Coordinates of C-alpha atoms and ligand atoms in Angstrom, one line a residue:
X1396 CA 0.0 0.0 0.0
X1397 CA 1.3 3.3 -0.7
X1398 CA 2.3 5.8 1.9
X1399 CA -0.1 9.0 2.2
X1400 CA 0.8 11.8 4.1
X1401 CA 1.1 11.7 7.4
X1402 CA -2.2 12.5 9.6
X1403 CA -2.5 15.5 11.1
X1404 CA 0.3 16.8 9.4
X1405 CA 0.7 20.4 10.8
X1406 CA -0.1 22.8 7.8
X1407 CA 1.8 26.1 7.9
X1408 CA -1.5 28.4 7.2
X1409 CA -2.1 31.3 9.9
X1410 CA -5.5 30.9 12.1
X1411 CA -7.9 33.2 10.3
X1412 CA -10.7 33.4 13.1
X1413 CA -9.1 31.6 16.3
X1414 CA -8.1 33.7 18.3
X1415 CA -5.3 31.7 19.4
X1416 CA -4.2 35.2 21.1
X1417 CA -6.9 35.3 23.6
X1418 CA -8.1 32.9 26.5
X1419 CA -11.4 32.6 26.3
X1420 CA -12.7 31.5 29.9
X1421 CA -15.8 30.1 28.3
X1422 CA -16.8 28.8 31.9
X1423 CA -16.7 32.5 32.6
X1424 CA -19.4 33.8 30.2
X1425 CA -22.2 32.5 31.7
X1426 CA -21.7 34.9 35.2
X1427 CA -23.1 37.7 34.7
X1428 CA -21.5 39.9 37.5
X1429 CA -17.9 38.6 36.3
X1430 CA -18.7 39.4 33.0
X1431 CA -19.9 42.9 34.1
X1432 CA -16.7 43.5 36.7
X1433 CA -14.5 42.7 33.5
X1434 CA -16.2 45.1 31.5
X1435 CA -16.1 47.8 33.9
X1436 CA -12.3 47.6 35.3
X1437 CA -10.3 50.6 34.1
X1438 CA -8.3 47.6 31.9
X1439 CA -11.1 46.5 29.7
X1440 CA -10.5 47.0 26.1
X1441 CA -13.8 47.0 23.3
X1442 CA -13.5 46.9 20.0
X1443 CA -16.2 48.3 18.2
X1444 CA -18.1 46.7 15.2
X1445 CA -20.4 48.2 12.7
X1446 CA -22.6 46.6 10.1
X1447 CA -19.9 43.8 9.9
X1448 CA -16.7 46.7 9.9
X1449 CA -14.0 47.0 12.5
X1450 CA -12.8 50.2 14.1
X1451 CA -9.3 51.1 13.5
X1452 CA -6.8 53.4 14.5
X1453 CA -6.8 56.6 12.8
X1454 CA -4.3 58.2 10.9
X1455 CA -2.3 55.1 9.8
X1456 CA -1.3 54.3 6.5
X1457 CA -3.3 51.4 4.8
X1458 CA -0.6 48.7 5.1
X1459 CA 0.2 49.5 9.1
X1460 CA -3.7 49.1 9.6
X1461 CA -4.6 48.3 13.9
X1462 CA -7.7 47.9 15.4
X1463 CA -8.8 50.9 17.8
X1464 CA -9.9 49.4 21.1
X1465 CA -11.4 51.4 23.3
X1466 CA -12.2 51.6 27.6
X1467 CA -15.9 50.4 28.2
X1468 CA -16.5 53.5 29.5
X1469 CA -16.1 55.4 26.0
X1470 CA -18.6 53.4 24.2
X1471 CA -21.3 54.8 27.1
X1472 CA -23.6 58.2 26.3
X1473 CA -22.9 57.8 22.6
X1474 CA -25.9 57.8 21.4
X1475 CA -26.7 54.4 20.6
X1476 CA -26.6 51.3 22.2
X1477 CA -24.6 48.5 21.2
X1478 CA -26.9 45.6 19.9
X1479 CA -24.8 43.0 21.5
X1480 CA -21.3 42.9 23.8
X1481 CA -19.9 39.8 23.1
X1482 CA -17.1 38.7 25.8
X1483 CA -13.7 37.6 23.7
X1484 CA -11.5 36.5 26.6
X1485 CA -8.2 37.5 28.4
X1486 CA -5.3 39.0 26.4
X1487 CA -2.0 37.8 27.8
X1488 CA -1.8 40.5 30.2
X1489 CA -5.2 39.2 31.7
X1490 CA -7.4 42.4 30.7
X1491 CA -10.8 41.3 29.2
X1492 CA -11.2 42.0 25.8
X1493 CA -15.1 42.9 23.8
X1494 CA -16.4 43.6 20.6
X1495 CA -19.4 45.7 20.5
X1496 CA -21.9 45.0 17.8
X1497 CA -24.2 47.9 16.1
X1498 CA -26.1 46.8 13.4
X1499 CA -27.0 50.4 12.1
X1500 CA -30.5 48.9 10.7
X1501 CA -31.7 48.3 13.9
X1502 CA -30.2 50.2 16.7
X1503 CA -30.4 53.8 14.7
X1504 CA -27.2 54.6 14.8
X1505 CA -26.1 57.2 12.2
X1506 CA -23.3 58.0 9.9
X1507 CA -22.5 60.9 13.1
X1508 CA -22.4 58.3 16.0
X1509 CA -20.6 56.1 14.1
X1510 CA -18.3 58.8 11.9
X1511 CA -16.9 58.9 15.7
X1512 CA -15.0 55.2 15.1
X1513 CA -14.0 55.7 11.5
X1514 CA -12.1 54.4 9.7
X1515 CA -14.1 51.1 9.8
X1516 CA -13.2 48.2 7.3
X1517 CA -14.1 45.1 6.8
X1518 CA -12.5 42.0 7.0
X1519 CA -11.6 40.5 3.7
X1520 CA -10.1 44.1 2.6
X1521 CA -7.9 43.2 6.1
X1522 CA -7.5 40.4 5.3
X1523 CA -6.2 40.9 1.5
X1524 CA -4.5 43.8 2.4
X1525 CA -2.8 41.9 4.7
X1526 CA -2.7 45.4 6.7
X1527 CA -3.7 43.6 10.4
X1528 CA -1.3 41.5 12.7
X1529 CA -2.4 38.0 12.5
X1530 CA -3.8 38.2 15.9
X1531 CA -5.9 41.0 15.5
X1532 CA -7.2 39.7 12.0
X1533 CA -8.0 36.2 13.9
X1534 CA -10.5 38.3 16.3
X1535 CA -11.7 40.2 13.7
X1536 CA -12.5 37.0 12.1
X1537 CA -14.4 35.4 15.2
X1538 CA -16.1 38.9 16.3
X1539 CA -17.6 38.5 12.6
X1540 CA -18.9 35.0 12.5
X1541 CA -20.2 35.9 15.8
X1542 CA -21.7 39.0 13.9
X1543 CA -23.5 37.0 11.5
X1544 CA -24.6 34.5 13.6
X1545 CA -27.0 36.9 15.9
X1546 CA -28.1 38.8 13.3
X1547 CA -29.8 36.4 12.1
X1548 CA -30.6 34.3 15.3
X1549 CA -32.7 37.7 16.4
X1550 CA -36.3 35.3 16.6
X1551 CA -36.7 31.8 17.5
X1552 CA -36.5 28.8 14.5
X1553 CA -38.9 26.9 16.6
X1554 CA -42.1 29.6 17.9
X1555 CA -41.1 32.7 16.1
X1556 CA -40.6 35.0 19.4
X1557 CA -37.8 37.0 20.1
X1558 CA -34.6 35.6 21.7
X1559 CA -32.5 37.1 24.1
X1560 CA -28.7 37.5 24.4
X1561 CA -27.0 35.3 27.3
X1562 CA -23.8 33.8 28.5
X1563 CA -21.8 37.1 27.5
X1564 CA -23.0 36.8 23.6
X1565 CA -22.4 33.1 23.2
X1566 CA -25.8 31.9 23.8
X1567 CA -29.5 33.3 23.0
X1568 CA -32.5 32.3 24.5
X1569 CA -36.3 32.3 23.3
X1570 CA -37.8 34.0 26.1
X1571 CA -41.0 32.8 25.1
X1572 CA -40.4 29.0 24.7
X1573 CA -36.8 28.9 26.7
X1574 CA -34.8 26.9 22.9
X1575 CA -31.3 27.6 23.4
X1576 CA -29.1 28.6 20.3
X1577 CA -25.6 28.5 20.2
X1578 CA -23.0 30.2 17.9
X1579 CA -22.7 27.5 14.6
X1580 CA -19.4 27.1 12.6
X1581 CA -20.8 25.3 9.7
X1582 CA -18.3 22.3 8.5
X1583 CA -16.9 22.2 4.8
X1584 CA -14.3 19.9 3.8
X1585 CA -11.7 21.4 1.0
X1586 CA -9.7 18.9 -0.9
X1587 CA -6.5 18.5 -2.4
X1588 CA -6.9 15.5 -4.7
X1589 CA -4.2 14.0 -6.2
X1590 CA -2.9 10.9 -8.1
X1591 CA 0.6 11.0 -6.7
X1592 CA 2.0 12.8 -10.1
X1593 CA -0.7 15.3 -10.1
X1594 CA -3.1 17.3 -8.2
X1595 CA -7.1 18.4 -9.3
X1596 CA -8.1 22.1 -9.4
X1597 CA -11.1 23.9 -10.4
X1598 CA -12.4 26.9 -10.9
X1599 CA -15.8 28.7 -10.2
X1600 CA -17.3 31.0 -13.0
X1601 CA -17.1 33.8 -10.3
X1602 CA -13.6 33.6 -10.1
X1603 CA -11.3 36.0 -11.6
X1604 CA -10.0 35.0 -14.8
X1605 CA -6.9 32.4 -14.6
X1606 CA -7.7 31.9 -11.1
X1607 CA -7.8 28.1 -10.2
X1608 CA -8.1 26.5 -6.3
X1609 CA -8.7 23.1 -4.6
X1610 CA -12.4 21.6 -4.6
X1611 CA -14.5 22.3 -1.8
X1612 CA -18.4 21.9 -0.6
X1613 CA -20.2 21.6 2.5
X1614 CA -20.7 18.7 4.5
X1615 CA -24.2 17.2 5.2
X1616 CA -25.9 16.0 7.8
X1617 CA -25.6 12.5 8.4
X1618 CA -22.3 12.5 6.2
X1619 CA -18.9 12.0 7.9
X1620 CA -15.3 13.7 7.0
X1621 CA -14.3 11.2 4.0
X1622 CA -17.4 11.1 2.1
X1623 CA -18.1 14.7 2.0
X1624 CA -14.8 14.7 0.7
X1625 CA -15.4 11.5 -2.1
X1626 CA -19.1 13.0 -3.0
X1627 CA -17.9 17.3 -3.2
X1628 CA -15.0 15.1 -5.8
X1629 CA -17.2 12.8 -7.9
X1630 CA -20.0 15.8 -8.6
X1631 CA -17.3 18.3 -9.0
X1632 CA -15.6 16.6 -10.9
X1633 CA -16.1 12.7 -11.7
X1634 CA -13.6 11.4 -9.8
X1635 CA -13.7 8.4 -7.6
X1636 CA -11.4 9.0 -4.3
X1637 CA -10.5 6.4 -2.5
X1638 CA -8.1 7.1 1.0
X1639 CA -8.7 10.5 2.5
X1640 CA -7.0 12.0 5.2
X1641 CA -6.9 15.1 7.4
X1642 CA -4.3 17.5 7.1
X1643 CA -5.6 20.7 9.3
X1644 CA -8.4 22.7 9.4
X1645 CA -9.0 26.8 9.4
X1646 CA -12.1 28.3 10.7
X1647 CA -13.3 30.3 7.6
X1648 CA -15.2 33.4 9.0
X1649 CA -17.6 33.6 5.7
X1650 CA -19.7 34.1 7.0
X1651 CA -19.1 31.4 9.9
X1652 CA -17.3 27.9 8.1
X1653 CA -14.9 25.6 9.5
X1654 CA -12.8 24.3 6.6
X1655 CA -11.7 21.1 6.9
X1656 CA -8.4 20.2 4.8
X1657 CA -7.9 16.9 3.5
X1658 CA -6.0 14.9 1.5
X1659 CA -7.5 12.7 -1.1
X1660 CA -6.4 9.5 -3.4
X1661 CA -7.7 9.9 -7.1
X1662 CA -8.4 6.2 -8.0
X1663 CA -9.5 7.5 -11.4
X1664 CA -8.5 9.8 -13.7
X1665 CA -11.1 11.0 -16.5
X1666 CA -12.8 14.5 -15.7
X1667 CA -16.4 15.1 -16.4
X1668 CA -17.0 18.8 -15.2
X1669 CA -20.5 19.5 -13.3
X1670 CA -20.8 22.6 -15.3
X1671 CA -23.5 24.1 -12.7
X1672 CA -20.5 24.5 -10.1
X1673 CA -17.5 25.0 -11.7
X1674 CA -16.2 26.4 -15.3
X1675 CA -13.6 24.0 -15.9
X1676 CA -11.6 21.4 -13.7
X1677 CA -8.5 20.3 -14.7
X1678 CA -5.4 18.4 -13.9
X1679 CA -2.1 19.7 -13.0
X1680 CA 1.3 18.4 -12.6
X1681 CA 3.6 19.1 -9.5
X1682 CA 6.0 20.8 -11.7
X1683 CA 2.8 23.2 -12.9
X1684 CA 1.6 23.6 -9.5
X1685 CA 5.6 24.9 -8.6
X1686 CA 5.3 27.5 -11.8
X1687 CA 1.8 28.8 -9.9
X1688 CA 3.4 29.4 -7.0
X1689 CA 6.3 31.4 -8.3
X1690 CA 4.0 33.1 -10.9
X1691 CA 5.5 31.8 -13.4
X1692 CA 2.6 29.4 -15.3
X1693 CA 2.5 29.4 -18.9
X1694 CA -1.3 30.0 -19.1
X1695 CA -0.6 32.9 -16.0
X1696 CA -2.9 30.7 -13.6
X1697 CA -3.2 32.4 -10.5
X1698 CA -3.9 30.3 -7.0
X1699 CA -5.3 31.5 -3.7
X1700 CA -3.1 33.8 -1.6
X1701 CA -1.3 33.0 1.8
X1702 CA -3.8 33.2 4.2
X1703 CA -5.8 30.3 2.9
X1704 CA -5.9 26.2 3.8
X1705 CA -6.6 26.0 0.0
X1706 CA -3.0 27.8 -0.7
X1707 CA -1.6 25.4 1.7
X1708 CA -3.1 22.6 0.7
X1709 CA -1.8 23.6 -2.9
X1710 CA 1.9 24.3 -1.2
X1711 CA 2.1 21.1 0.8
X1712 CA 1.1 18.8 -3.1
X1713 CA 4.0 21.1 -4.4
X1714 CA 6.7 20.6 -2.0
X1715 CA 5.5 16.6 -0.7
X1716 CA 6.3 13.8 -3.0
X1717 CA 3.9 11.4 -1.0
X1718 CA 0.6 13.9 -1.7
Ligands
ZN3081 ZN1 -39.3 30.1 21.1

């Protein structure tokens, strides 16, 4: 049998929205008072988010970008209240750290309130501008999933009355009927396929043109890891895949995914192209895959940038014989 690459190899792709920088205390959200004492020591720092934009530090040029944060106390007698305050954790020095949500839709805040916090920008300018310091984009990332997530989580799935916020913004509750919803990451697996010599990419009509990236989908309920991974393949892409393996995973904070990379044996090799997903799929070699990387490809094929597990997925089939 051949050799596949080794499980749970560690993939060198930063942590988009893990905020690997902060403790959480998740035992701690759910008291209130502590919750309240953190927000109100002189130490606290919030960080202020508007219709799905960050606050950042004015004045600084567009590739030095940092997030403003800001004492609890400042955010008081603006104006406006905050729609929810969402408790991120300890730094390293122990000082709690929020984000503040506004959704201007609903809690009236206008372009004067909120001129006060500009300039505000959104995460996948950060995150292509690669402006932010990976910890601060990894926040930015989970206060944005976390975002999404309430906004539309507002009334309950199961009797259609309001919920509540609890547990520090990591809970709501239907105060009518008591159902309890919790933030969701929603699992996807993304796939480098290959047949030892060469690997599958695809692209999506919406992509730019000449840009090309691993195979991806969702996974479904009642479907495990691998088969997501052999089903996404075969309907993409008509192959059959045979051993799959994990390599890493990056939470994916678009709006709230948790991408799961994996490694996958072609055990065929013709390509018929499901033409409602993708423009064109195609086969390339190692040596091909190399050229991408250095922007060098013949046909100027273009991959996804650094801070993806698709670009290294891509990296680890270009410099790993065994994928
Ligand atoms: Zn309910």
């Amino acid at each position: 049998m051949q050799k596949g690459p080794a499980r749970n190899a560690t993939l060198p792709f930063p942590t988009v929205a893990s905020i690997r920088s902060l403790d959480r205390v998740a035992v701690s959200r759910a008291d209130a008072d502590l919750v309240a004492q953190h927000y109100a020591a002189p130490t606290s720092r919030v960080l202020l988010m508007a219709d799905l934009k960050v606050s950042l530090m004015p004045g600084l040029a567009r590739d030095s970008a940092a997030l403003r944060w800001v004492g609890g106390g400042e955010l008081v007698g603006l104006g406006f209240k905050a729609e929810e305050t969402i408790f991120l954790g300890l730094d390293e020095a122990g000082h709690a750290r929020f984000v503040e949500i506004v959704d201007p839709a609903h809690t009236g805040a206008g372009n004067s309130e909120l001129s006060q916090f500009e300039p505000l920008a959104d995460l996948r300018t950060l995150a292509v501008e690669a402006a932010l310091a990976p910890d601060e984009l990894s926040i930015v990332g989970a206060a944005r999933s976390l975002a999404v997530w309430h906004r539309s989580h507002r009334c309950c799935g199961r009797c259609g009355a309001h919920t509540r916020v609890r547990d520090a913004g990591w809970r709501r509750t239907c105060w009518a009927c008591g159902q309890n919803y919790f933030p969701r990451s929603d699992p996807a697996v993304i796939m480098l396929i290959s047949d030892r010599e060469r690997c599958l990419l695809g692209r999506h009509s919406g992509f730019r043109e000449g840009f090309y990236s691993v195979l991806a989908g969702f996974v479904e309920p009642g479907e495990d890891i691998e088969d997501a991974v052999r089903r996404e393949t075969f309907e993409e892409a008509g192959i059959k895949v045979g051993r799959v393996d994990y390599l890493g995973s990056q939470p994916w904070p678009f709006p709230h995914s948790l991408m799961i990379g994996c490694w996958g044996e072609a055990l065929s090799s013709p390509i018929t192209c499901d033409e409602t997903e993708l423009e064109d799929v195609r086969w390339f070699s190692r040596e091909e895959v190399r050229q991408m990387i250095a922007g060098e490809h013949r046909e100027g094929i273009d991959i996804p940038g650094k801070l993806s597990i698709a670009r290294a997925l891509i990296d680890h089939f270009a410099a790993d014989k065994s994928a």
